[in-house]
mmCIF file of C-alpha atoms in Angstrom:
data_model
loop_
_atom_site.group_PDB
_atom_site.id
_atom_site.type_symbol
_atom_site.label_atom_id
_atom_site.label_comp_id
_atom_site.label_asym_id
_atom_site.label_seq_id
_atom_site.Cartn_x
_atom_site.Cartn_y
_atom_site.Cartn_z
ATOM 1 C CA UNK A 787 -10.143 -66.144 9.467
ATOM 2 C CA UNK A 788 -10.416 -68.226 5.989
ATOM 3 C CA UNK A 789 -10.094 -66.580 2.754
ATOM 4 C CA UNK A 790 -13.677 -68.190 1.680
ATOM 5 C CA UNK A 791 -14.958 -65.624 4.515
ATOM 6 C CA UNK A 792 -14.518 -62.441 2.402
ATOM 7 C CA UNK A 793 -16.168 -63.839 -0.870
ATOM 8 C CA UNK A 794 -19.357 -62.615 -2.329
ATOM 9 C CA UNK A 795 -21.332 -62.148 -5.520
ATOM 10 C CA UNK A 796 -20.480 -57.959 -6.841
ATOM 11 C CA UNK A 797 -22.279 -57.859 -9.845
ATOM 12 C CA UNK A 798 -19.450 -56.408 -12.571
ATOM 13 C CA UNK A 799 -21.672 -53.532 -13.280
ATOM 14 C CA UNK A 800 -21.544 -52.277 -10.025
ATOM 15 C CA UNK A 801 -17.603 -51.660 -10.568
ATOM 16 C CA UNK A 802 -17.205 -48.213 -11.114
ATOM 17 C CA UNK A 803 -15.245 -47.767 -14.544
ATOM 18 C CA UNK A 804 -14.861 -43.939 -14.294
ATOM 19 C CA UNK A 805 -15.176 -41.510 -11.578
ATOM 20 C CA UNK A 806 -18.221 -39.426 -10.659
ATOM 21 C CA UNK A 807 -18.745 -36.296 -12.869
ATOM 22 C CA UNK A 808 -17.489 -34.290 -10.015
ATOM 23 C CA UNK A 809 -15.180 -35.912 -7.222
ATOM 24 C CA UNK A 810 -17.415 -34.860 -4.169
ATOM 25 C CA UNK A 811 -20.612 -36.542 -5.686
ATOM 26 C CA UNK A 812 -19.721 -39.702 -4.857
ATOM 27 C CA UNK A 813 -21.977 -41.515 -1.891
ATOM 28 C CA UNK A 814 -20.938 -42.022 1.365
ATOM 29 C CA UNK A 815 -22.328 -45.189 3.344
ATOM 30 C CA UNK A 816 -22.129 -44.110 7.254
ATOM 31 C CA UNK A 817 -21.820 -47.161 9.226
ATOM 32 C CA UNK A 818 -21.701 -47.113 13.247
ATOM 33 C CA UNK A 819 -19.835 -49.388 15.278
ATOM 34 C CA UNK A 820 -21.344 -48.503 18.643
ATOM 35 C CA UNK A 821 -25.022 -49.026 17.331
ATOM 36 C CA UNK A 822 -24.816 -50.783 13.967
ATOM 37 C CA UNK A 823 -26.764 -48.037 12.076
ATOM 38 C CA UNK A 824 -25.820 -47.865 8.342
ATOM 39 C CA UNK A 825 -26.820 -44.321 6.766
ATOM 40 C CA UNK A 826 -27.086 -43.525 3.660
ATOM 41 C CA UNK A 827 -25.136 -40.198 2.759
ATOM 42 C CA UNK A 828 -23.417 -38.480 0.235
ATOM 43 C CA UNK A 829 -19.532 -37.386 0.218
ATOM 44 C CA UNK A 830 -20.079 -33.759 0.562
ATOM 45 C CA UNK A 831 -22.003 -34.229 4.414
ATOM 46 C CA UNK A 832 -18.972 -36.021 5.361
ATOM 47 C CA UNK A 833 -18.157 -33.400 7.744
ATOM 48 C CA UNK A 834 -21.686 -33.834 9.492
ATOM 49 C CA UNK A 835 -19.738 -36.103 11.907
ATOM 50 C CA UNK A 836 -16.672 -33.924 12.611
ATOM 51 C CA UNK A 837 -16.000 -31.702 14.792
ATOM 52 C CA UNK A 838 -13.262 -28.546 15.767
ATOM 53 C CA UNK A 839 -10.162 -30.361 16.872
ATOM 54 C CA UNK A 840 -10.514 -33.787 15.115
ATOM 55 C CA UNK A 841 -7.785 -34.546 12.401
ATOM 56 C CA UNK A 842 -7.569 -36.191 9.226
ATOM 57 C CA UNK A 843 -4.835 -38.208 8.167
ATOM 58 C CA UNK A 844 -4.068 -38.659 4.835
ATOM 59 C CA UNK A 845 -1.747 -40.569 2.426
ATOM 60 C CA UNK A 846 -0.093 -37.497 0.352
ATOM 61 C CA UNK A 847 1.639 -39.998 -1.985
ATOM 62 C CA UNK A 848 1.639 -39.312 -5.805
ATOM 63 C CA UNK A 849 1.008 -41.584 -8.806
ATOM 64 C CA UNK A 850 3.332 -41.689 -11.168
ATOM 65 C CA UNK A 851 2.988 -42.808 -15.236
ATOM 66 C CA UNK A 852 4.474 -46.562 -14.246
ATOM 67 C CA UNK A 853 2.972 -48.268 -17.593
ATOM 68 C CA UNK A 854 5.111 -48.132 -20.784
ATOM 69 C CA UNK A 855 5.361 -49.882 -23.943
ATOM 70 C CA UNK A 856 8.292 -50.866 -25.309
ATOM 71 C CA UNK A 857 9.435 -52.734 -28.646
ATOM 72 C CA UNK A 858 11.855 -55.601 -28.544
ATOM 73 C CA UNK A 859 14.844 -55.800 -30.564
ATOM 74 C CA UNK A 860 14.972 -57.560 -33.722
ATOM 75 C CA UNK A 861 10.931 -58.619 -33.382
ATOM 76 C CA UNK A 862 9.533 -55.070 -33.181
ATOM 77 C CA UNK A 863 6.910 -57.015 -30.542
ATOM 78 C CA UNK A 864 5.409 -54.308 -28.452
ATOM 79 C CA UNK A 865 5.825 -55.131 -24.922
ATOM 80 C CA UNK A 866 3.994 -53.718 -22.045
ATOM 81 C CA UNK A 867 6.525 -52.652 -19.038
ATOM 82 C CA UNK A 868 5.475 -52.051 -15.227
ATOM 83 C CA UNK A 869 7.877 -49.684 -13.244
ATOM 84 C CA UNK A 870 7.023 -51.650 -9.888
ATOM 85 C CA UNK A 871 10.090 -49.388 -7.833
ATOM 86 C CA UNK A 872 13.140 -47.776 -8.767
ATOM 87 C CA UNK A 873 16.053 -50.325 -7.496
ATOM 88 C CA UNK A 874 19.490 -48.075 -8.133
ATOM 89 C CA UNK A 875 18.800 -44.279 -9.097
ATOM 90 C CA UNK A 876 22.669 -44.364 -10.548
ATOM 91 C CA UNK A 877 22.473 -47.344 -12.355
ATOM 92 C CA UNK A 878 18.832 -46.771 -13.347
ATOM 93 C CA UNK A 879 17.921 -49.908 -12.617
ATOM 94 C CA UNK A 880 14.339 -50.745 -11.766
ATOM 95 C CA UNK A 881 12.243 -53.680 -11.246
ATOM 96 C CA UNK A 882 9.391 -54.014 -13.424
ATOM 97 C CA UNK A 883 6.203 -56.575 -14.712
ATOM 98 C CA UNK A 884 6.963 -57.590 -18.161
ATOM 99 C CA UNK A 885 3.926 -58.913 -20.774
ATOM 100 C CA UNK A 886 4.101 -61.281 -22.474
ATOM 101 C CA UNK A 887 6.811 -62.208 -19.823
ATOM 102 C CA UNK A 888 7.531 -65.338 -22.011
ATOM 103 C CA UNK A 889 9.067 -63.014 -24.654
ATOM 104 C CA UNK A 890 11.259 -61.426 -22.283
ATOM 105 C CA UNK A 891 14.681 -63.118 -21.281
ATOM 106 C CA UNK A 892 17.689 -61.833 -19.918
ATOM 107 C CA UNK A 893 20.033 -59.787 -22.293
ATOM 108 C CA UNK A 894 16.913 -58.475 -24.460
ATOM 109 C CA UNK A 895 16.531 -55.085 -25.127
ATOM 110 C CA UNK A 896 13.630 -53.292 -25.067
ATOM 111 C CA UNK A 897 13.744 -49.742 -27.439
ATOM 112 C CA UNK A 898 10.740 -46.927 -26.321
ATOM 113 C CA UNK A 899 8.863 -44.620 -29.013
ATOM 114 C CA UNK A 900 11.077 -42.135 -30.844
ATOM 115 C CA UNK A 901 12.955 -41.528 -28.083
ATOM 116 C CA UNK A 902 16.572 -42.408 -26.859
ATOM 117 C CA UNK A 903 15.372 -44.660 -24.000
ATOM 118 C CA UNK A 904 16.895 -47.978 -24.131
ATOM 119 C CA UNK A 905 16.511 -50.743 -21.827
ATOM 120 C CA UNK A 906 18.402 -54.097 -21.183
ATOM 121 C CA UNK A 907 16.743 -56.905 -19.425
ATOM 122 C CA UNK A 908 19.490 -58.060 -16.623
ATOM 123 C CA UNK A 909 17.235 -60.287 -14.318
ATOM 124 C CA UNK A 910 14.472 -62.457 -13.545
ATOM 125 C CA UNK A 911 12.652 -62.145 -10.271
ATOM 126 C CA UNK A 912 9.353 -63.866 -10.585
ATOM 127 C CA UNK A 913 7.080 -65.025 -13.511
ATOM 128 C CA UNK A 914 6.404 -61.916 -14.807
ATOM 129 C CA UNK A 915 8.986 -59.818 -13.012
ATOM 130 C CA UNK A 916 12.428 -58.351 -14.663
ATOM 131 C CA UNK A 917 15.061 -56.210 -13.578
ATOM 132 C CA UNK A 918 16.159 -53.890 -15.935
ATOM 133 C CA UNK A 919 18.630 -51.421 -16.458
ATOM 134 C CA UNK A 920 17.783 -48.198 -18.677
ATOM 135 C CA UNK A 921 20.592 -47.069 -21.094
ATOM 136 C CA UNK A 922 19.715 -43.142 -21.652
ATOM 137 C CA UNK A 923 22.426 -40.387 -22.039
ATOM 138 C CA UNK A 924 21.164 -37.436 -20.078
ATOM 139 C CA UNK A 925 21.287 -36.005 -16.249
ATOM 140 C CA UNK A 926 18.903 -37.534 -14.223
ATOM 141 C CA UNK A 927 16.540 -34.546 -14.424
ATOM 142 C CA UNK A 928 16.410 -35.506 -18.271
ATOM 143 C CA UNK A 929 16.214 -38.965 -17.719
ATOM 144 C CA UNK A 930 12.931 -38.699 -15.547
ATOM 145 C CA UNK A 931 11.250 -36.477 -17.603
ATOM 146 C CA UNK A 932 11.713 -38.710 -20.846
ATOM 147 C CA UNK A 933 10.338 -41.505 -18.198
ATOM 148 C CA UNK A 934 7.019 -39.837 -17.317
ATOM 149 C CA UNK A 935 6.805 -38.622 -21.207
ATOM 150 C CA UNK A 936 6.766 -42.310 -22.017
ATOM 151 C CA UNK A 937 4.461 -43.603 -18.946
ATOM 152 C CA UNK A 938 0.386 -43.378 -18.943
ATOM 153 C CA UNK A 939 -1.786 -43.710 -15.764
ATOM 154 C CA UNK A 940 -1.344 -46.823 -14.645
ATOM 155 C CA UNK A 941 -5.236 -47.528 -13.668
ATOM 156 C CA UNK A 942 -6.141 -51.294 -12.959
ATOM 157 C CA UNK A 943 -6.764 -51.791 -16.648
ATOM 158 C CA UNK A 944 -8.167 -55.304 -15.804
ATOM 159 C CA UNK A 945 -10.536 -54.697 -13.209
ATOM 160 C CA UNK A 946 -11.861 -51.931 -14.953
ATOM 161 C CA UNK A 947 -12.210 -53.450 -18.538
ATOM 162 C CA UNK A 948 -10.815 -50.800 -20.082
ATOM 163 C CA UNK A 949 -7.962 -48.613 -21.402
ATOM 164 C CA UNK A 950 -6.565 -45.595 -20.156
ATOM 165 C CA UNK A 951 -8.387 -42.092 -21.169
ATOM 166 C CA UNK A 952 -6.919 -38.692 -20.786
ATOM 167 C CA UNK A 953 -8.594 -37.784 -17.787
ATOM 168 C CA UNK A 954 -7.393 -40.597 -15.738
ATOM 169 C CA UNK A 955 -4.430 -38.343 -15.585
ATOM 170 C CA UNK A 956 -5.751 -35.824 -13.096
ATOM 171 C CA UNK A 957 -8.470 -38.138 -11.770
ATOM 172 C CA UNK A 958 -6.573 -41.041 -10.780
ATOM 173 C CA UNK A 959 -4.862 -38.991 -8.183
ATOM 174 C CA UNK A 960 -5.408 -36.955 -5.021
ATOM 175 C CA UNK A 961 -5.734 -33.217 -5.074
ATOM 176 C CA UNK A 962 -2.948 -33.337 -2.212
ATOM 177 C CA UNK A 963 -0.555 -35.986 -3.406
ATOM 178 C CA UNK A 964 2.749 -34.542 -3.115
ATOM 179 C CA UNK A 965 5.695 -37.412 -3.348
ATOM 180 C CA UNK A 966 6.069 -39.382 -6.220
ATOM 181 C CA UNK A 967 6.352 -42.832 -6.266
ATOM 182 C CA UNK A 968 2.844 -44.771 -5.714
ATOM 183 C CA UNK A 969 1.554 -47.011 -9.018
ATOM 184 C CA UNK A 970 -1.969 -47.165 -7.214
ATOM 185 C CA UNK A 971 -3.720 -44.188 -6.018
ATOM 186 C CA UNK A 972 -5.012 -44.462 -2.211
ATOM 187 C CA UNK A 973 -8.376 -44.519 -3.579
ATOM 188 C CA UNK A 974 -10.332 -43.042 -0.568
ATOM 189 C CA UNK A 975 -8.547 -39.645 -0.927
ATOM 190 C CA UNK A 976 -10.196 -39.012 -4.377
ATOM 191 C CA UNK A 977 -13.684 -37.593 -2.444
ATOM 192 C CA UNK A 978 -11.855 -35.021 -1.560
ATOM 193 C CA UNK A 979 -12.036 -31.303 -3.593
ATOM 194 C CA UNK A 980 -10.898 -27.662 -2.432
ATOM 195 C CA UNK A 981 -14.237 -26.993 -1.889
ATOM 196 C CA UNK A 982 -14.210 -29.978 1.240
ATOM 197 C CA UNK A 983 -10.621 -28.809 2.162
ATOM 198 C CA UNK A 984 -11.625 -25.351 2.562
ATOM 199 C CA UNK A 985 -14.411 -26.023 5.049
ATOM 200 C CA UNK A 986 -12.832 -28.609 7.134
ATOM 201 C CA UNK A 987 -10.477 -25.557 7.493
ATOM 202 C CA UNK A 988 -13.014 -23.321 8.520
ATOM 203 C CA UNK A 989 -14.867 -25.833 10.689
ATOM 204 C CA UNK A 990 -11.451 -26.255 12.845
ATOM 205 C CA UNK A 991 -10.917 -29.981 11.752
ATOM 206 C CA UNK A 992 -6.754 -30.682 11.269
ATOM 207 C CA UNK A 993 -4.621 -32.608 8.649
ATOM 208 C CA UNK A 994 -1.767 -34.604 9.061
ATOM 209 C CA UNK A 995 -0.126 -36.426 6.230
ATOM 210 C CA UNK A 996 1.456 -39.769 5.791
ATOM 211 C CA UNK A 997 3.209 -41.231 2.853
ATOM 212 C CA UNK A 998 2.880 -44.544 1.827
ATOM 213 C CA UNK A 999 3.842 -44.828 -1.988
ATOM 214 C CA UNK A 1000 1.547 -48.064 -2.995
ATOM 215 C CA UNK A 1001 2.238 -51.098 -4.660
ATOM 216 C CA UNK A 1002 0.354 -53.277 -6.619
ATOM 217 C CA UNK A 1003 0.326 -55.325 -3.955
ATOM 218 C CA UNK A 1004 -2.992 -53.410 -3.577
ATOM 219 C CA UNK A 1005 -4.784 -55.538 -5.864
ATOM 220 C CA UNK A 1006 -2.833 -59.072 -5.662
ATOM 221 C CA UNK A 1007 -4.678 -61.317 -5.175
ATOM 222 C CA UNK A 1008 -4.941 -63.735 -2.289
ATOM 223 C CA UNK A 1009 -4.017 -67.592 -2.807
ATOM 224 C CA UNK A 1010 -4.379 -69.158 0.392
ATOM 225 C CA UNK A 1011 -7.322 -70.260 2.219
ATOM 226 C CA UNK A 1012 -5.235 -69.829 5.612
ATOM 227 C CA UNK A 1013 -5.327 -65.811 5.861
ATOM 228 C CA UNK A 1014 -1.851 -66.052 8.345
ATOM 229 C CA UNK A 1015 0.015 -67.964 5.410
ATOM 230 C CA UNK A 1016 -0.100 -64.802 2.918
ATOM 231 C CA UNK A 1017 2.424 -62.264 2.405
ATOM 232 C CA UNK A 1018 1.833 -58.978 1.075
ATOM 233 C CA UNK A 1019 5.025 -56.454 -0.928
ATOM 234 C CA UNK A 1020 6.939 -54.287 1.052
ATOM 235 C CA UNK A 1021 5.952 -50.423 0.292
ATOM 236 C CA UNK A 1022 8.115 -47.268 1.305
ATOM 237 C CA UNK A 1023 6.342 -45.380 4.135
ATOM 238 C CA UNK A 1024 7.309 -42.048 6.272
ATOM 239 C CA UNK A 1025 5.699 -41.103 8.831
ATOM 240 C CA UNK A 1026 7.315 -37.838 9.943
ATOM 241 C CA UNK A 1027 7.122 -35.533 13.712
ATOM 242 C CA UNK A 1028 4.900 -32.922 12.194
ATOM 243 C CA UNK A 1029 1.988 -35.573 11.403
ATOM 244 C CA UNK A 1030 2.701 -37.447 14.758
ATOM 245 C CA UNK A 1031 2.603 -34.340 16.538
ATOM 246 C CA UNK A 1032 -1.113 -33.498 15.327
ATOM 247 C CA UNK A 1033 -2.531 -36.623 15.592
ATOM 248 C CA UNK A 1034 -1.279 -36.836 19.120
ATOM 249 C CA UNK A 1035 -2.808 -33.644 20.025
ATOM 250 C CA UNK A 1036 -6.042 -35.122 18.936
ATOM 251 C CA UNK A 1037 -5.684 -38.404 20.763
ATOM 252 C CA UNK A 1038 -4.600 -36.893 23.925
ATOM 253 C CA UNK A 1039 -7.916 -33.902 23.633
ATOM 254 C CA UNK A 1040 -10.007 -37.999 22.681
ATOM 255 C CA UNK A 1041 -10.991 -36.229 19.317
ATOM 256 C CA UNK A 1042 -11.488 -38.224 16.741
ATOM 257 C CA UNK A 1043 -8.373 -39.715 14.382
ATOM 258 C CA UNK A 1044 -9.899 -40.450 10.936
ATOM 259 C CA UNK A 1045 -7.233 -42.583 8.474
ATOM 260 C CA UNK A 1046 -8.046 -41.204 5.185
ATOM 261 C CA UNK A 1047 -7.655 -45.174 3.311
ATOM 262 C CA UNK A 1048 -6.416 -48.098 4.298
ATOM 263 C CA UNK A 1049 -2.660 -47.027 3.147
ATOM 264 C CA UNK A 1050 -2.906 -44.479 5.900
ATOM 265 C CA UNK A 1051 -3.982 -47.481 8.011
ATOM 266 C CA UNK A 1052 -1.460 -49.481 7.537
ATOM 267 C CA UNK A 1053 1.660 -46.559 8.008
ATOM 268 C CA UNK A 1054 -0.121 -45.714 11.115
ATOM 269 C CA UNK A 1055 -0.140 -48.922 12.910
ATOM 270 C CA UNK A 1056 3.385 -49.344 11.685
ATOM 271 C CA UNK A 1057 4.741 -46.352 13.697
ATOM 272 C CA UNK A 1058 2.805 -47.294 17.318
ATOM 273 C CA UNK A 1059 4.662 -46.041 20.479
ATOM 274 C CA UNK A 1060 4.549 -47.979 23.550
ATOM 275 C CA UNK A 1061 2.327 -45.287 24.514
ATOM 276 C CA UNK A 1062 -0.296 -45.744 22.219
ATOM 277 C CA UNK A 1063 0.543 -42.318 20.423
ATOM 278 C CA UNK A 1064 1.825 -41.884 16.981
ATOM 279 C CA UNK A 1065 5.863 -41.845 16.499
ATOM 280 C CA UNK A 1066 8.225 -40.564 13.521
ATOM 281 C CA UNK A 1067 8.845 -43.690 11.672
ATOM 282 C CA UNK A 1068 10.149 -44.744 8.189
ATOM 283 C CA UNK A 1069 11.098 -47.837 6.246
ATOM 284 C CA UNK A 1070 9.213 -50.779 4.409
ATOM 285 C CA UNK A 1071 5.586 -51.562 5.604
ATOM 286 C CA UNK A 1072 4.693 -55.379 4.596
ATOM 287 C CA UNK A 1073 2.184 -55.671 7.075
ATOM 288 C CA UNK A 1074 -1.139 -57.274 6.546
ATOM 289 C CA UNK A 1075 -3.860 -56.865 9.123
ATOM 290 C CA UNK A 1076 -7.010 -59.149 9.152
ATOM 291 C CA UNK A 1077 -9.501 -59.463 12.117
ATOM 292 C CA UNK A 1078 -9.170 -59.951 14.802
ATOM 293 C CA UNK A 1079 -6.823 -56.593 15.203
ATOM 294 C CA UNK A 1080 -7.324 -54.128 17.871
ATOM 295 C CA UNK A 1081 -5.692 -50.719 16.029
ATOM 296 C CA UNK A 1082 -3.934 -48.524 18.521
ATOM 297 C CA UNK A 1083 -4.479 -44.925 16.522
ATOM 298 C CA UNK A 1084 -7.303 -44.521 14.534
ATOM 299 C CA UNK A 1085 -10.772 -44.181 15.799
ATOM 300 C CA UNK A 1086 -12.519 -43.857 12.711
ATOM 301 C CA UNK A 1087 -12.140 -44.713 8.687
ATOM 302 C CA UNK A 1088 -12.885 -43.402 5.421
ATOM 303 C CA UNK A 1089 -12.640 -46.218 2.597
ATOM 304 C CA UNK A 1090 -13.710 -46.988 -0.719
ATOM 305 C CA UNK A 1091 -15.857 -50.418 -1.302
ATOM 306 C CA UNK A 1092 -13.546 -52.980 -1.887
ATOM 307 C CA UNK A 1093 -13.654 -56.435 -4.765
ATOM 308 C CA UNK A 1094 -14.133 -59.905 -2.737
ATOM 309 C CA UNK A 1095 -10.847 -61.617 -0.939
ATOM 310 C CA UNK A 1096 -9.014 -58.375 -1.147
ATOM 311 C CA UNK A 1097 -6.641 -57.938 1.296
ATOM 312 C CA UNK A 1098 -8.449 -54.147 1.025
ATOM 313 C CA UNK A 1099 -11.621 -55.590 2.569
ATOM 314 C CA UNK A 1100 -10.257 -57.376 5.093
ATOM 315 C CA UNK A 1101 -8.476 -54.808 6.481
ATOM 316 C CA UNK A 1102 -11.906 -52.581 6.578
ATOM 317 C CA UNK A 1103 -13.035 -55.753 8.310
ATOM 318 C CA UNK A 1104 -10.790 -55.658 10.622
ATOM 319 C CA UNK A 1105 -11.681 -52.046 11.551
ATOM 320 C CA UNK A 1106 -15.325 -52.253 11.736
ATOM 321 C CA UNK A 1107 -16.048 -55.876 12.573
ATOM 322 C CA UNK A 1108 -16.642 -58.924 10.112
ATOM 323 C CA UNK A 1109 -20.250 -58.865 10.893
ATOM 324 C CA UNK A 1110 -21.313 -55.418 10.797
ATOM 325 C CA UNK A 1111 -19.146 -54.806 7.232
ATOM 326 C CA UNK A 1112 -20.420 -57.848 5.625
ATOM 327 C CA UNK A 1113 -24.174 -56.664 6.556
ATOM 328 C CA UNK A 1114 -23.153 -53.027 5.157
ATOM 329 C CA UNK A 1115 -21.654 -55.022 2.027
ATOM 330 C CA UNK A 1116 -24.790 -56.919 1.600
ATOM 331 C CA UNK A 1117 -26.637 -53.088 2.087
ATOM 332 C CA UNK A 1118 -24.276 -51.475 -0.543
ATOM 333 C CA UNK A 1119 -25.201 -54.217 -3.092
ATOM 334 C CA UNK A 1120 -28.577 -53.899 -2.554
ATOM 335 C CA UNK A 1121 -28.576 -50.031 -2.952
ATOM 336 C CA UNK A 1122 -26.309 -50.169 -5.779
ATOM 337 C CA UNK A 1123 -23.190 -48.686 -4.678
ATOM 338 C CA UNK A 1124 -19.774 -48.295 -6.975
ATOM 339 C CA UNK A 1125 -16.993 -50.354 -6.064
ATOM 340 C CA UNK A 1126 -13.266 -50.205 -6.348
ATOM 341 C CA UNK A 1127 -11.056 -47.090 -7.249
ATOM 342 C CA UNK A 1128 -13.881 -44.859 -8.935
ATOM 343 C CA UNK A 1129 -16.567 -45.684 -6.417
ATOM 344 C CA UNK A 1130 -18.273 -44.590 -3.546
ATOM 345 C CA UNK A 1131 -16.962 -44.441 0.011
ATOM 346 C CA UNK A 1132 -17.759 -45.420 3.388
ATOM 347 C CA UNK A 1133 -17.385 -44.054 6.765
ATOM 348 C CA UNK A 1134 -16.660 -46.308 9.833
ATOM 349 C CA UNK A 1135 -17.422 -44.527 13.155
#
C-alpha cells in the first residue's frame, strides 16, 4: 500500500487535548469484521463482548519523566533534552533529542536546575539526536531519582498544542504499568480503571502482560510514499512464559485473544511459534506491519483513533481491513469522536 492511502481530513478540534473527566467515560466504536457493523458504545460496556475464559493482553510498560530542560554553559540558553533510551547505565550515557539542536555541539555542557546534574554532549547521531554522558556524584539510586525530579511527562506537546499540566502525571499512564522505560504511553490501556479490572475478574476474563517500553517512534512520521521503504526504531520488548502460557490456554479453548494497543500487537507477533501459539521472547522489536498481514495471535483489538499516515493506523488497518477501518474512520468523524492519546477507543472483533 501507498502512504497517500492512509490520509484524510481530522479536523484539529477533534484531537483530544486532555483526557475524559473520568478514564472509563471515554466512547468505544465496536466495529465487526465478520459483518461490517460499526456500534456505537461507550468504554465501560466493553465487556458486553467478553466472555469467561477470554484474555486480555496488555502492555504493562511505564512512562517515565523523559523531557528536561537544561541550560548551556557560558549562554545560560535553556535547552530542551529528550531521554530517547539509556545507552550505558555505568557510564550514564544516554541518547537523547536536543532543541534547538543547532546550539548543541559536541563537548557542550548542559547544567540542570539547582541541582548537581551535569551533562557533556559526546556525540551526534542524527539532526536532532546527541549522546550524552551525565556527570553526577551519587549511587545510581541517587542518580535516578535526581533524573525523574528533573523530568516532566513527556506528552506529545506538539500534537496536542499544549504544555504539560500536573495531571498528565497520573493520566498519561496506565493504572497497571509496572516497568519503567516507555516515553509514550500505550494509549489504549488508559480506558481502563479498577472498577473495569475488578469485573473482568469477576466475569472470569484473564490478563496476560507484555512489555514493550515505546519509543517515539510512535509518532514519527512517515516520509515515503512506498510503505515497504520505511523503517521504524527498535523498542525493548519481553514477552515472558507466564503471559505465553495464558494466552495459549485461550487459543487452544478458541477464546478470544484481545491485544490491549497496538504495542501489544506488535510484541505479540514478534514472539510467534511455528505453532501458531505465543512463545517467551525478548529483544528489540523494529517491526512495522501494514496490510496485507495475516496476525497469527490475536483475534481481536482494542485501539485508540489514530492521526493520518501514522504508522498507528496502519497497523489497525492491517487488523481490521483497509476498507472496513477507513469507513469506521469516515463514521468516527462524522460522530465526532476524540483522536490520539486522550481519545476514544475502538474495538475490532
Amino acid at each position: 500500500m501507498k502512504l497517500h492511502e492512509f490520509k484524510f481530513e481530522l479536523p484539529q478540534e477533534l484531537v483530544a487535548t486532555h483526557p475524559a473527566r473520568n478514564r472509563d467515560d471515554s466512547r468505544l466504536m465496536v466495529v465487526h469484521r465478520a459483518t461490517g457493523q460499526i456500534e456505537h458504545r461507550g468504554f465501560k460496556d466493553i465487556l458486553d463482548y467478553f466472555t469467561e475464559g477470554d484474555t486480555f493482553v496488555l502492555n504493562d510498560t511505564k512512562v517515565f519523566p523523559a523531557r528536561m530542560y537544561g541550560n548551556k554553559e557560558k549562554t545560560g540558553a535553556t535547552i530542551e533534552v529528550f531521554l530517547l533510551r539509556e545507552l550505558n547505565k555505568e557510564l550514564r550515557l544516554w541518547d537523547v533529542l536536543v532543541d534547538p539542536a543547532r546550539k548543541i555541539r559536541v563537548g557542550n555542557k548542559l547544567y540542570f536546575g539547582e541541582s548537581d546534574m551535569v551533562a557533556e554532549v559526546i556525540d551526534n547521531t542524527t539532526s536532532r539526536g546527541r549522546t550524552i554522558k551525565f556527570l553526577f556524584d551519587g549511587s545510581d539510586e541517587d542518580f535516578r531519582k535526581a533524573l525523574y525530579e528533573l523530568g516532566e511527562t513527556p506528552i506529545p506537546k506538539e500534537t496536542l498544542q499544549r504544555e504539560t499540566e500536573p495531571a498528565d502525571k497520573e493520566r498519561y499512564q496506565t493504572i497497571y504499568a509496572e516497568n519503567i522505560g516507555a516515553v509514550a504511553v500505550p494509549a489504549a490501556g488508559l480506558h481502563f480503571t479498577r472498577e473495569v479490572m475488578k469485573r473482568m475478574e469477576i466475569k472470569g476474563i484473564e490478563t496476560a502482560a507484555v512489555t514493550l517500553h515505546v519509543g517515539l517512534g510512535t509518532f514519527r512520521t512517515v516520509d515515503v510514499e512506498d510503505l515497504t521503504k520505511h523503517k521504524t526504531d527498535s523498542e525493548n520488548f519481553i514477552v515472558g512464559p507466564e503471559a505465553c502460557a495464558v494466552v495459549n490456554k485461550a487459543l487452544d479453548a478458541k477464546k478470544r485473544v484481545c491485544a490491549i494497543g497496538t504495542t501489544t500487537l506488535r510484541a505479540m507477533e514478534s514472539s510467534v511459534s511455528a505453532n501458531a501459539r505465543m512463545k517467551p521472547t525478548q529483544g528489540w522489536n523494529d517491526r512495522f506491519i501494514f496490510p496485507p498481514y495475516e496476525f497469527k495471535i490475536a483475534n481481536c483489538l482494542l485501539t485508540n483513533l489514530h492521526l493520518p499516515e501514522s504508522t498507528l493506523i496502519m497497523i489497525t488497518a492491517a487488523f481490521a481491513g483497509y476498507p472496513l477501518l477507513m469507513e469506521a474512520y469516515k463514521e468516527a468523524i462524522k460522530e465526532k469522536y476524540r483522536f490520539f492519546s486522550y481519545g476514544d477507543a475502538m474495538l475490532i472483533l
